[in-house]
Amino acid sequence: MTTTDTTATTPAPRVHFIPENLPTHLRHFIGGRFVDSVSGTTFDVLDPVSNQTYATAAAGQQEDIDLAVAAATEAFENGPWPGMKPRERSRILNRIADAIEAQDARLAELETFDTGLPITQALGQASRAAENFRFFADLIVAQADDTYKVPGSQINYVNRKPVGVAGLITPWNTPFMLESWKLAPALASGCTVVLKPAEFTPLSASLWAEIFAAAGLPEGVFNLVNGIGEEAGDALVKHPGVPLISFTGETTTGQTIYRNCAANLKGMSMELGGKSPAVVFADADLEAAIDSTLFGVFSLNGERCTAGSRILVERAVYEDFCARYAARARNIVVGDPHDPKTEVGALVHPEHYAKVMSYVEIGKTEGRLLAGGGRPAHLPEGNYVSPTVFADVPPTARIFQEEIFGPVVSITPFDTDEEALALANGVRYGLAAYLWTSDLTRAHTFAQAIEAGMVWLNSHNVRDLRTPFGGVKASGLGHEGGYRSIDFYTEQQAVHITLGAVHTARFGAA
């Protein structure tokens, strides 16, 4: 059921923006060439404002994945990339970063058109993607591995080498930037790659081929196959020539990938779903906490894995917090993603819009509606949802337990630190957590007790690329970030050198 929300802030009338030179057909990129699927199969790509088809994309099948893996394997086994000196690879990675930054405006308008992300938020994605490449360009030059000496007997050292062909499967939220999170360390490590971007948002991924070619990346090192997850993604996961799979996406899909990787004992890195708590104690700076928790769940249209979508508030300040939070949420500008005034744009796809709206209706039976609750009255078309706030949500509620991945937040009171911790840990997920308190002892004690891969104190999600990124429980497997990413994409071989006589039992000697 679609409900109209008449309380949402109304921007000026919108004119649907269509970027210039918008492609009408998106092809694979295999072995240095743009190609269609062998079978000729395609799928439609929609823009989330009109929900009209603006392009078709080649729909990869098993045979297309086979060709991409063959090209990547050839480049790995016989091409120059894996054997390049770190400084040589670093120069190319920095040129890639330069090319990304040069396309900032173009990338932003394509990303906004394809995903519904507000243009002001899309404009930051290019700089973040470029920074990922610069970071790993620096890291591989500074890379050092261990050497151990046994005086007079042995020298033992670690020989680090790229694993091979990496399969990269990426999500539809901020797709270009999240693709860079995987591409940069994989390429920096000397791997070749096959990228399978999300089928909802393949547009910005089409920029990579030209960026890489202009930077001097050898042919075959980067390959891209568009397609449906159950077809192209499944074929990539199961391919025996792909020893590594890095996946970001929904937990149920991650479980399927885990099972399918088992047959070939593939290396896996999976960043999955989240239902992250933001815990606000009475001694917190409430104004800062409100600013941060609003941004943490409503930025990127609420379509972010680390969203603090469960806000736990100490009872002494609970009603004040709820009232101020809801008032701010009602003032958030929902509108055309290309309008610089817009703070929440259109959700990525009508299927996802229907899912989020179903949770809004569920929430009306589980909590007290303070803001939103439906489609903005001034936006009768497109995948728009008003920022929605539910209070008094019990921990048994579905909107408390299940990932919604949209502009919907639940607020729950607590009385003691122990109750707050039980609430924070009382879901199947464990990706991120946010703590708001001025008590340093409580901050450290509470942070270390939370079942989450990452914790921020008095802040929303601000990344340090040197630190591990990943979750626990149903939020993921393994961690990436900094040297942990290099560890994932490389093998660490132990080489032992004997310096003196070795005592050996002489089996079979008379």
Short mmCIF file of C-alpha atoms in Angstrom, two decimals:
data_model
loop_
_atom_site.label_atom_id
_atom_site.label_comp_id
_atom_site.label_asym_id
_atom_site.label_seq_id
_atom_site.Cartn_x
_atom_site.Cartn_y
_atom_site.Cartn_z
CA MET A 1 0.00 0.00 0.00
CA THR A 2 1.31 3.46 -0.89
CA THR A 3 0.60 6.18 1.64
CA THR A 4 0.93 9.89 0.92
CA ASP A 5 2.76 12.01 3.49
CA THR A 6 1.57 15.61 3.47
CA THR A 7 4.10 16.87 6.04
CA ALA A 8 7.27 16.61 3.97
CA THR A 9 9.12 19.77 3.02
CA THR A 10 8.24 20.79 -0.53
CA PRO A 11 10.96 22.08 -2.87
CA ALA A 12 10.36 24.02 -6.08
CA PRO A 13 8.71 22.16 -8.98
CA ARG A 14 11.20 19.86 -10.63
CA VAL A 15 12.21 19.29 -14.22
CA HIS A 16 13.56 15.79 -14.82
CA PHE A 17 17.23 16.14 -15.72
CA ILE A 18 18.79 13.80 -18.28
CA PRO A 19 22.58 13.91 -18.67
CA GLU A 20 24.04 14.72 -22.07
CA ASN A 21 25.44 11.89 -24.17
CA LEU A 22 23.65 9.32 -22.05
CA PRO A 23 24.38 5.85 -23.45
CA THR A 24 21.42 3.81 -24.60
CA HIS A 25 23.24 0.48 -24.43
CA LEU A 26 25.87 -0.73 -21.96
CA ARG A 27 28.27 -3.46 -23.04
CA HIS A 28 30.74 -5.74 -21.31
CA PHE A 29 34.45 -4.94 -21.37
CA ILE A 30 36.51 -8.08 -21.91
CA GLY A 31 40.13 -8.36 -22.94
CA GLY A 32 40.41 -4.68 -23.79
CA ARG A 33 37.27 -4.52 -25.96
CA PHE A 34 33.63 -3.54 -25.47
CA VAL A 35 31.46 -6.51 -26.43
CA ASP A 36 27.87 -7.67 -26.20
CA SER A 37 26.84 -10.95 -24.65
CA VAL A 38 27.57 -13.99 -26.77
CA SER A 39 23.86 -14.82 -26.70
CA GLY A 40 22.79 -11.24 -27.38
CA THR A 41 20.76 -11.24 -24.15
CA THR A 42 20.05 -7.84 -22.56
CA PHE A 43 18.19 -6.37 -19.59
CA ASP A 44 16.52 -3.00 -19.07
CA VAL A 45 18.00 -0.26 -16.91
CA LEU A 46 15.62 2.23 -15.27
CA ASP A 47 16.14 5.69 -13.87
CA PRO A 48 14.57 5.98 -10.40
CA VAL A 49 12.86 9.34 -10.95
CA SER A 50 10.67 8.29 -13.88
CA ASN A 51 11.04 4.49 -13.56
CA GLN A 52 11.34 4.47 -17.33
CA THR A 53 13.89 2.42 -19.26
CA TYR A 54 16.73 4.68 -20.42
CA ALA A 55 19.13 1.96 -21.62
CA THR A 56 19.62 -1.71 -22.16
CA ALA A 57 22.65 -3.57 -20.82
CA ALA A 58 24.30 -6.73 -22.04
CA ALA A 59 23.20 -9.54 -19.71
CA GLY A 60 26.20 -11.72 -18.97
CA GLN A 61 25.82 -15.49 -18.97
CA GLN A 62 28.20 -18.35 -18.25
CA GLU A 63 29.92 -18.02 -21.63
CA ASP A 64 30.58 -14.31 -21.09
CA ILE A 65 32.08 -14.96 -17.65
CA ASP A 66 34.22 -17.70 -19.24
CA LEU A 67 35.60 -15.18 -21.75
CA ALA A 68 36.26 -12.57 -19.08
CA VAL A 69 38.04 -15.05 -16.80
CA ALA A 70 40.09 -16.31 -19.76
CA ALA A 71 41.18 -12.74 -20.57
CA ALA A 72 42.03 -12.03 -16.94
CA THR A 73 43.94 -15.31 -16.66
CA GLU A 74 45.95 -14.57 -19.80
CA ALA A 75 46.83 -11.11 -18.47
CA PHE A 76 47.86 -12.60 -15.14
CA GLU A 77 49.93 -15.47 -16.46
CA ASN A 78 51.52 -13.82 -19.50
CA GLY A 79 51.06 -10.07 -19.04
CA PRO A 80 53.32 -7.55 -17.30
CA TRP A 81 50.99 -6.46 -14.47
CA PRO A 82 51.71 -9.03 -11.71
CA GLY A 83 55.48 -8.74 -12.20
CA MET A 84 55.69 -4.95 -12.28
CA LYS A 85 57.71 -3.25 -9.58
CA PRO A 86 55.50 -1.64 -6.94
CA ARG A 87 56.55 1.85 -8.01
CA GLU A 88 55.47 1.15 -11.60
CA ARG A 89 52.06 -0.06 -10.51
CA SER A 90 51.82 2.88 -8.12
CA ARG A 91 52.33 5.40 -10.95
CA ILE A 92 49.46 3.85 -12.89
CA LEU A 93 47.21 3.86 -9.84
CA ASN A 94 47.92 7.55 -9.31
CA ARG A 95 47.10 8.27 -12.95
CA ILE A 96 43.82 6.43 -12.42
CA ALA A 97 43.11 8.69 -9.44
CA ASP A 98 43.86 11.78 -11.55
CA ALA A 99 41.47 10.58 -14.25
CA ILE A 100 38.70 9.93 -11.71
CA GLU A 101 39.04 13.41 -10.25
CA ALA A 102 38.94 14.91 -13.74
CA GLN A 103 35.54 13.25 -14.28
CA ASP A 104 34.01 14.38 -10.99
CA ALA A 105 31.12 16.36 -12.50
CA ARG A 106 30.35 13.75 -15.15
CA LEU A 107 30.51 10.90 -12.66
CA ALA A 108 28.23 12.74 -10.24
CA GLU A 109 25.52 13.44 -12.81
CA LEU A 110 25.58 9.84 -14.06
CA GLU A 111 25.56 8.43 -10.53
CA THR A 112 22.67 10.71 -9.53
CA PHE A 113 20.69 9.85 -12.64
CA ASP A 114 21.22 6.10 -12.22
CA THR A 115 20.85 5.74 -8.44
CA GLY A 116 18.67 8.63 -7.26
CA LEU A 117 21.46 9.84 -4.97
CA PRO A 118 21.26 13.62 -4.32
CA ILE A 119 23.75 15.46 -6.52
CA THR A 120 25.46 17.18 -3.58
CA GLN A 121 26.25 13.78 -2.10
CA ALA A 122 27.23 12.24 -5.43
CA LEU A 123 29.81 14.98 -6.00
CA GLY A 124 31.90 13.63 -3.14
CA GLN A 125 32.07 10.10 -4.53
CA ALA A 126 34.74 10.82 -7.16
CA SER A 127 37.17 12.27 -4.63
CA ARG A 128 36.61 9.30 -2.33
CA ALA A 129 37.16 6.85 -5.20
CA ALA A 130 40.33 8.68 -6.24
CA GLU A 131 41.60 8.63 -2.66
CA ASN A 132 41.19 4.85 -2.56
CA PHE A 133 43.57 4.51 -5.52
CA ARG A 134 46.05 7.02 -4.09
CA PHE A 135 46.03 5.24 -0.73
CA PHE A 136 46.89 1.86 -2.20
CA ALA A 137 49.39 3.43 -4.60
CA ASP A 138 51.27 4.65 -1.51
CA LEU A 139 50.73 1.44 0.44
CA ILE A 140 52.32 -0.95 -2.05
CA VAL A 141 55.44 1.18 -2.32
CA ALA A 142 55.80 1.14 1.47
CA GLN A 143 54.90 -2.55 1.76
CA ALA A 144 57.36 -4.51 3.90
CA ASP A 145 57.27 -8.20 4.73
CA ASP A 146 58.89 -10.20 7.48
CA THR A 147 62.33 -11.77 7.54
CA TYR A 148 63.45 -13.99 10.41
CA LYS A 149 67.00 -15.07 11.18
CA VAL A 150 68.12 -18.10 13.15
CA PRO A 151 71.80 -17.20 13.74
CA GLY A 152 74.15 -19.56 11.95
CA SER A 153 71.29 -21.76 10.81
CA GLN A 154 68.50 -20.17 8.73
CA ILE A 155 67.07 -17.07 7.14
CA ASN A 156 63.31 -17.26 6.63
CA TYR A 157 61.34 -14.65 4.72
CA VAL A 158 57.84 -13.99 3.43
CA ASN A 159 57.44 -13.86 -0.34
CA ARG A 160 54.21 -12.01 -1.09
CA LYS A 161 52.64 -12.58 -4.51
CA PRO A 162 49.24 -11.83 -6.08
CA VAL A 163 46.68 -14.63 -5.89
CA GLY A 164 45.39 -14.44 -9.46
CA VAL A 165 42.02 -13.50 -10.92
CA ALA A 166 39.78 -11.72 -8.40
CA GLY A 167 36.00 -11.76 -8.81
CA LEU A 168 34.48 -8.50 -7.57
CA ILE A 169 30.71 -8.24 -7.03
CA THR A 170 29.53 -4.80 -6.01
CA PRO A 171 26.28 -3.23 -4.74
CA TRP A 172 23.96 -0.61 -6.20
CA ASN A 173 24.37 2.05 -3.50
CA THR A 174 27.18 4.53 -4.31
CA PRO A 175 28.33 1.97 -6.89
CA PHE A 176 31.36 3.74 -8.40
CA MET A 177 32.96 4.53 -5.07
CA LEU A 178 32.31 1.05 -3.67
CA GLU A 179 33.74 -0.49 -6.84
CA SER A 180 36.91 1.53 -6.20
CA TRP A 181 37.17 -0.01 -2.70
CA LYS A 182 37.69 -3.39 -4.34
CA LEU A 183 39.42 -2.44 -7.57
CA ALA A 184 42.17 -0.34 -5.96
CA PRO A 185 43.61 -2.98 -3.59
CA ALA A 186 43.08 -5.83 -6.05
CA LEU A 187 45.00 -4.01 -8.79
CA ALA A 188 47.60 -2.66 -6.37
CA SER A 189 48.34 -6.23 -5.27
CA GLY A 190 48.99 -7.33 -8.86
CA CYS A 191 45.78 -9.29 -9.38
CA THR A 192 43.70 -9.15 -12.53
CA VAL A 193 39.96 -8.70 -12.06
CA VAL A 194 36.48 -9.46 -13.32
CA LEU A 195 33.98 -6.90 -12.02
CA LYS A 196 30.26 -7.69 -11.90
CA PRO A 197 28.45 -4.44 -11.02
CA ALA A 198 24.93 -4.36 -9.61
CA GLU A 199 22.24 -4.77 -12.25
CA PHE A 200 20.17 -1.86 -10.89
CA THR A 201 23.01 0.65 -11.40
CA PRO A 202 25.49 -0.33 -14.15
CA LEU A 203 25.89 3.15 -15.64
CA SER A 204 28.89 4.60 -13.79
CA ALA A 205 30.81 1.31 -14.02
CA SER A 206 31.00 1.89 -17.78
CA LEU A 207 33.48 4.71 -17.07
CA TRP A 208 36.16 2.42 -15.67
CA ALA A 209 37.35 1.00 -19.00
CA GLU A 210 38.29 4.38 -20.46
CA ILE A 211 39.83 5.56 -17.18
CA PHE A 212 42.03 2.47 -16.93
CA ALA A 213 43.04 2.54 -20.60
CA ALA A 214 44.03 6.22 -20.40
CA ALA A 215 46.11 5.51 -17.28
CA GLY A 216 48.05 2.73 -19.01
CA LEU A 217 46.59 -0.35 -17.34
CA PRO A 218 47.52 -3.31 -19.57
CA GLU A 219 44.76 -5.00 -21.56
CA GLY A 220 43.03 -7.88 -19.85
CA VAL A 221 43.85 -6.74 -16.32
CA PHE A 222 40.39 -5.20 -15.92
CA ASN A 223 37.29 -6.95 -17.23
CA LEU A 224 33.65 -6.06 -16.65
CA VAL A 225 30.59 -8.24 -17.15
CA ASN A 226 27.14 -6.74 -16.62
CA GLY A 227 24.29 -8.99 -15.68
CA ILE A 228 21.82 -10.36 -13.19
CA GLY A 229 23.25 -11.67 -9.93
CA GLU A 230 21.66 -15.11 -10.28
CA GLU A 231 23.22 -15.47 -13.75
CA ALA A 232 26.48 -13.54 -14.24
CA GLY A 233 27.23 -13.26 -10.54
CA ASP A 234 26.55 -16.94 -9.93
CA ALA A 235 28.76 -17.96 -12.85
CA LEU A 236 31.61 -15.79 -11.57
CA VAL A 237 31.35 -17.20 -8.04
CA LYS A 238 31.38 -20.79 -9.27
CA HIS A 239 34.12 -20.40 -11.89
CA PRO A 240 37.10 -22.63 -11.02
CA GLY A 241 39.53 -20.09 -12.50
CA VAL A 242 38.60 -17.41 -9.96
CA PRO A 243 40.29 -18.12 -6.62
CA LEU A 244 38.99 -15.00 -4.83
CA ILE A 245 35.54 -13.46 -4.42
CA SER A 246 34.98 -10.08 -2.80
CA PHE A 247 31.29 -9.31 -2.35
CA THR A 248 29.37 -6.41 -0.86
CA GLY A 249 25.63 -6.81 -0.58
CA GLU A 250 22.72 -8.36 1.23
CA THR A 251 23.25 -11.10 3.82
CA THR A 252 21.07 -13.79 2.22
CA THR A 253 22.95 -13.38 -1.07
CA GLY A 254 26.20 -13.58 0.87
CA GLN A 255 25.15 -16.89 2.37
CA THR A 256 24.45 -18.27 -1.11
CA ILE A 257 27.86 -17.09 -2.32
CA TYR A 258 29.49 -18.68 0.73
CA ARG A 259 27.95 -22.04 -0.13
CA ASN A 260 28.91 -21.79 -3.79
CA CYS A 261 32.51 -20.83 -3.01
CA ALA A 262 32.94 -23.88 -0.80
CA ALA A 263 33.29 -26.37 -3.65
CA ASN A 264 36.52 -24.72 -4.84
CA LEU A 265 37.64 -23.50 -1.38
CA LYS A 266 37.81 -19.92 -2.64
CA GLY A 267 39.05 -17.02 -0.61
CA MET A 268 36.12 -14.83 0.43
CA SER A 269 35.66 -11.33 1.73
CA MET A 270 32.05 -10.32 2.33
CA GLU A 271 30.65 -7.07 3.69
CA LEU A 272 26.97 -7.77 4.24
CA GLY A 273 23.89 -6.23 5.84
CA GLY A 274 23.62 -4.10 8.94
CA LYS A 275 21.17 -2.85 11.53
CA SER A 276 23.55 -0.59 13.38
CA PRO A 277 22.72 1.00 16.73
CA ALA A 278 23.33 4.63 17.66
CA VAL A 279 23.38 4.79 21.46
CA VAL A 280 22.72 8.23 22.96
CA PHE A 281 23.39 8.66 26.67
CA ALA A 282 21.93 11.51 28.75
CA ASP A 283 25.35 13.14 29.12
CA ALA A 284 25.83 13.43 25.35
CA ASP A 285 25.88 16.65 23.34
CA LEU A 286 22.29 16.21 22.12
CA GLU A 287 22.48 18.77 19.32
CA ALA A 288 25.56 17.08 17.86
CA ALA A 289 23.98 13.66 18.35
CA ILE A 290 20.83 14.74 16.53
CA ASP A 291 22.84 16.19 13.64
CA SER A 292 24.90 13.05 13.32
CA THR A 293 22.13 10.48 13.71
CA LEU A 294 19.97 12.31 11.16
CA PHE A 295 22.83 12.30 8.69
CA GLY A 296 23.75 8.72 9.57
CA VAL A 297 20.40 7.29 8.52
CA PHE A 298 18.99 9.74 5.95
CA SER A 299 22.09 10.58 3.89
CA LEU A 300 22.51 8.50 0.73
CA ASN A 301 18.70 8.10 0.86
CA GLY A 302 19.12 5.74 3.79
CA GLU A 303 20.59 3.20 1.38
CA ARG A 304 23.81 2.64 3.30
CA CYS A 305 25.08 -0.50 4.99
CA THR A 306 26.41 1.38 8.03
CA ALA A 307 23.23 3.40 8.64
CA GLY A 308 22.48 3.94 12.32
CA SER A 309 18.90 2.86 11.82
CA ARG A 310 18.26 1.91 15.48
CA ILE A 311 18.62 4.87 17.83
CA LEU A 312 18.73 3.93 21.51
CA VAL A 313 18.21 6.92 23.83
CA GLU A 314 18.57 7.12 27.60
CA ARG A 315 15.14 7.73 29.12
CA ALA A 316 16.11 10.96 30.90
CA VAL A 317 16.45 12.73 27.53
CA TYR A 318 14.25 10.44 25.43
CA GLU A 319 11.18 12.60 24.88
CA ASP A 320 13.27 15.72 24.22
CA PHE A 321 15.41 13.82 21.75
CA CYS A 322 12.38 12.34 19.94
CA ALA A 323 10.64 15.69 19.59
CA ARG A 324 13.72 17.50 18.26
CA TYR A 325 14.70 14.61 16.00
CA ALA A 326 11.23 14.32 14.45
CA ALA A 327 10.99 18.08 13.87
CA ARG A 328 14.27 18.01 11.96
CA ALA A 329 13.26 14.92 9.99
CA ARG A 330 10.06 16.64 8.86
CA ASN A 331 12.17 19.50 7.48
CA ILE A 332 14.41 17.31 5.33
CA VAL A 333 14.03 18.27 1.67
CA VAL A 334 12.89 15.36 -0.50
CA GLY A 335 13.02 16.04 -4.20
CA ASP A 336 14.64 15.62 -7.57
CA PRO A 337 18.12 14.16 -7.06
CA HIS A 338 19.69 16.73 -9.41
CA ASP A 339 18.40 19.69 -7.40
CA PRO A 340 21.22 20.95 -5.12
CA LYS A 341 18.64 21.67 -2.39
CA THR A 342 17.58 18.02 -2.22
CA GLU A 343 18.71 16.08 0.85
CA VAL A 344 16.86 12.81 0.16
CA GLY A 345 16.33 11.71 -3.43
CA ALA A 346 14.63 8.75 -5.07
CA LEU A 347 15.23 5.16 -4.00
CA VAL A 348 17.15 3.14 -6.52
CA HIS A 349 14.44 0.92 -8.06
CA PRO A 350 10.69 0.29 -7.82
CA GLU A 351 11.32 -3.17 -6.34
CA HIS A 352 13.33 -1.64 -3.52
CA TYR A 353 10.81 1.18 -3.09
CA ALA A 354 8.05 -1.41 -2.60
CA LYS A 355 10.17 -3.22 0.02
CA VAL A 356 10.86 -0.03 1.99
CA MET A 357 7.21 1.05 1.83
CA SER A 358 6.14 -2.35 3.14
CA TYR A 359 8.34 -1.78 6.20
CA VAL A 360 6.81 1.67 6.68
CA GLU A 361 3.38 0.05 6.89
CA ILE A 362 4.70 -2.62 9.26
CA GLY A 363 6.21 0.12 11.42
CA LYS A 364 2.82 1.79 11.85
CA THR A 365 1.73 -1.31 13.75
CA GLU A 366 4.93 -1.58 15.80
CA GLY A 367 5.83 1.95 16.89
CA ARG A 368 4.64 5.54 17.28
CA LEU A 369 4.93 7.43 13.98
CA LEU A 370 6.59 10.81 14.52
CA ALA A 371 7.48 11.84 10.97
CA GLY A 372 6.99 10.72 7.40
CA GLY A 373 5.16 7.49 6.86
CA GLY A 374 4.61 7.54 3.12
CA ARG A 375 5.26 9.17 -0.23
CA PRO A 376 5.72 12.97 -0.23
CA ALA A 377 2.51 14.59 -1.52
CA HIS A 378 4.36 16.75 -4.05
CA LEU A 379 6.09 13.76 -5.68
CA PRO A 380 3.42 11.50 -7.18
CA GLU A 381 5.90 9.65 -9.41
CA GLY A 382 9.29 8.09 -8.79
CA ASN A 383 10.63 6.08 -5.88
CA TYR A 384 10.30 8.72 -3.16
CA VAL A 385 9.82 8.00 0.55
CA SER A 386 9.54 10.72 3.19
CA PRO A 387 12.10 10.42 5.99
CA THR A 388 10.19 8.26 8.46
CA VAL A 389 10.68 8.17 12.23
CA PHE A 390 9.13 5.65 14.62
CA ALA A 391 9.44 5.97 18.41
CA ASP A 392 8.71 3.53 21.25
CA VAL A 393 9.84 0.63 19.08
CA PRO A 394 10.22 -2.62 21.06
CA PRO A 395 13.22 -4.87 20.38
CA THR A 396 10.92 -7.60 19.11
CA ALA A 397 9.63 -5.39 16.28
CA ARG A 398 10.56 -6.25 12.72
CA ILE A 399 11.61 -2.65 12.06
CA PHE A 400 14.03 -3.01 14.99
CA GLN A 401 15.42 -6.38 13.87
CA GLU A 402 15.44 -6.33 10.06
CA GLU A 403 17.50 -4.29 7.61
CA ILE A 404 15.24 -1.86 5.72
CA PHE A 405 17.91 0.00 3.72
CA GLY A 406 15.91 3.18 3.30
CA PRO A 407 15.04 6.46 5.05
CA VAL A 408 13.36 4.78 8.03
CA VAL A 409 14.58 4.88 11.63
CA SER A 410 13.38 3.41 14.92
CA ILE A 411 13.94 5.03 18.32
CA THR A 412 13.88 3.00 21.55
CA PRO A 413 14.40 4.13 25.17
CA PHE A 414 16.70 2.51 27.75
CA ASP A 415 17.30 3.02 31.48
CA THR A 416 20.70 1.50 32.23
CA ASP A 417 24.00 0.85 30.49
CA GLU A 418 23.32 -2.88 30.73
CA GLU A 419 19.97 -2.52 29.01
CA ALA A 420 21.48 -0.33 26.30
CA LEU A 421 24.15 -2.95 25.59
CA ALA A 422 21.58 -5.76 25.44
CA LEU A 423 19.48 -3.72 23.00
CA ALA A 424 22.51 -2.81 20.88
CA ASN A 425 23.62 -6.45 20.63
CA GLY A 426 20.13 -7.91 20.32
CA VAL A 427 20.03 -8.34 16.53
CA ARG A 428 21.65 -10.78 14.10
CA TYR A 429 23.81 -8.08 12.53
CA GLY A 430 27.07 -6.54 13.74
CA LEU A 431 28.48 -4.10 11.21
CA ALA A 432 28.77 -0.69 12.89
CA ALA A 433 27.78 1.14 16.07
CA TYR A 434 27.77 4.76 17.21
CA LEU A 435 28.11 5.94 20.81
CA TRP A 436 27.24 9.38 22.17
CA THR A 437 28.55 10.14 25.66
CA SER A 438 30.96 12.48 27.43
CA ASP A 439 32.09 9.73 29.82
CA LEU A 440 35.41 8.43 28.52
CA THR A 441 35.43 5.29 30.67
CA ARG A 442 31.92 4.37 29.58
CA ALA A 443 32.82 5.07 25.94
CA HIS A 444 35.72 2.62 25.92
CA THR A 445 34.02 -0.02 28.04
CA PHE A 446 30.81 0.11 26.01
CA ALA A 447 32.60 0.18 22.66
CA GLN A 448 34.61 -2.91 23.48
CA ALA A 449 31.47 -4.80 24.56
CA ILE A 450 29.43 -4.02 21.45
CA GLU A 451 29.18 -6.82 18.89
CA ALA A 452 30.16 -4.72 15.87
CA GLY A 453 33.08 -4.65 13.50
CA MET A 454 33.39 -0.86 13.76
CA VAL A 455 32.46 1.65 16.46
CA TRP A 456 32.44 5.43 16.24
CA LEU A 457 32.41 7.64 19.35
CA ASN A 458 30.59 10.98 19.11
CA SER A 459 30.64 10.81 15.32
CA HIS A 460 28.92 9.31 12.33
CA ASN A 461 30.78 7.06 9.87
CA VAL A 462 34.08 8.81 9.10
CA ARG A 463 36.49 6.37 7.46
CA ASP A 464 40.21 5.97 8.03
CA LEU A 465 41.42 3.83 5.13
CA ARG A 466 44.17 2.30 7.29
CA THR A 467 41.68 0.61 9.63
CA PRO A 468 39.76 -2.64 9.13
CA PHE A 469 36.35 -2.38 7.51
CA GLY A 470 33.91 -5.24 8.02
CA GLY A 471 31.37 -6.76 10.34
CA VAL A 472 30.70 -9.66 12.67
CA LYS A 473 27.77 -12.05 12.99
CA ALA A 474 25.51 -11.79 9.91
CA SER A 475 27.26 -8.61 8.72
CA GLY A 476 30.18 -10.20 7.01
CA LEU A 477 33.18 -12.43 6.73
CA GLY A 478 36.70 -11.06 6.87
CA HIS A 479 37.90 -7.47 6.87
CA GLU A 480 39.32 -5.17 4.23
CA GLY A 481 41.09 -1.84 4.58
CA GLY A 482 44.77 -0.97 4.69
CA TYR A 483 47.15 -3.92 4.79
CA ARG A 484 44.22 -6.29 5.41
CA SER A 485 43.13 -5.69 1.82
CA ILE A 486 46.63 -6.45 0.55
CA ASP A 487 46.62 -9.63 2.64
CA PHE A 488 43.37 -10.74 1.01
CA TYR A 489 44.58 -10.28 -2.57
CA THR A 490 48.02 -11.83 -2.03
CA GLU A 491 49.52 -15.14 -0.99
CA GLN A 492 52.18 -15.07 1.72
CA GLN A 493 54.69 -17.78 0.93
CA ALA A 494 57.31 -18.74 3.49
CA VAL A 495 60.79 -19.29 2.02
CA HIS A 496 63.39 -21.01 4.24
CA ILE A 497 67.12 -20.73 3.45
CA THR A 498 69.57 -23.03 5.18
CA LEU A 499 72.89 -21.41 6.16
CA GLY A 500 74.62 -24.34 7.73
CA ALA A 501 74.53 -28.09 8.10
CA VAL A 502 71.12 -29.50 8.96
CA HIS A 503 70.85 -32.55 11.14
CA THR A 504 68.76 -35.10 9.30
CA ALA A 505 67.90 -38.58 10.48
CA ARG A 506 69.32 -40.93 7.82
CA PHE A 507 66.38 -43.21 7.10
CA GLY A 508 67.41 -46.35 5.27
CA ALA A 509 71.12 -45.93 5.91
CA ALA A 510 72.92 -49.13 6.94
#
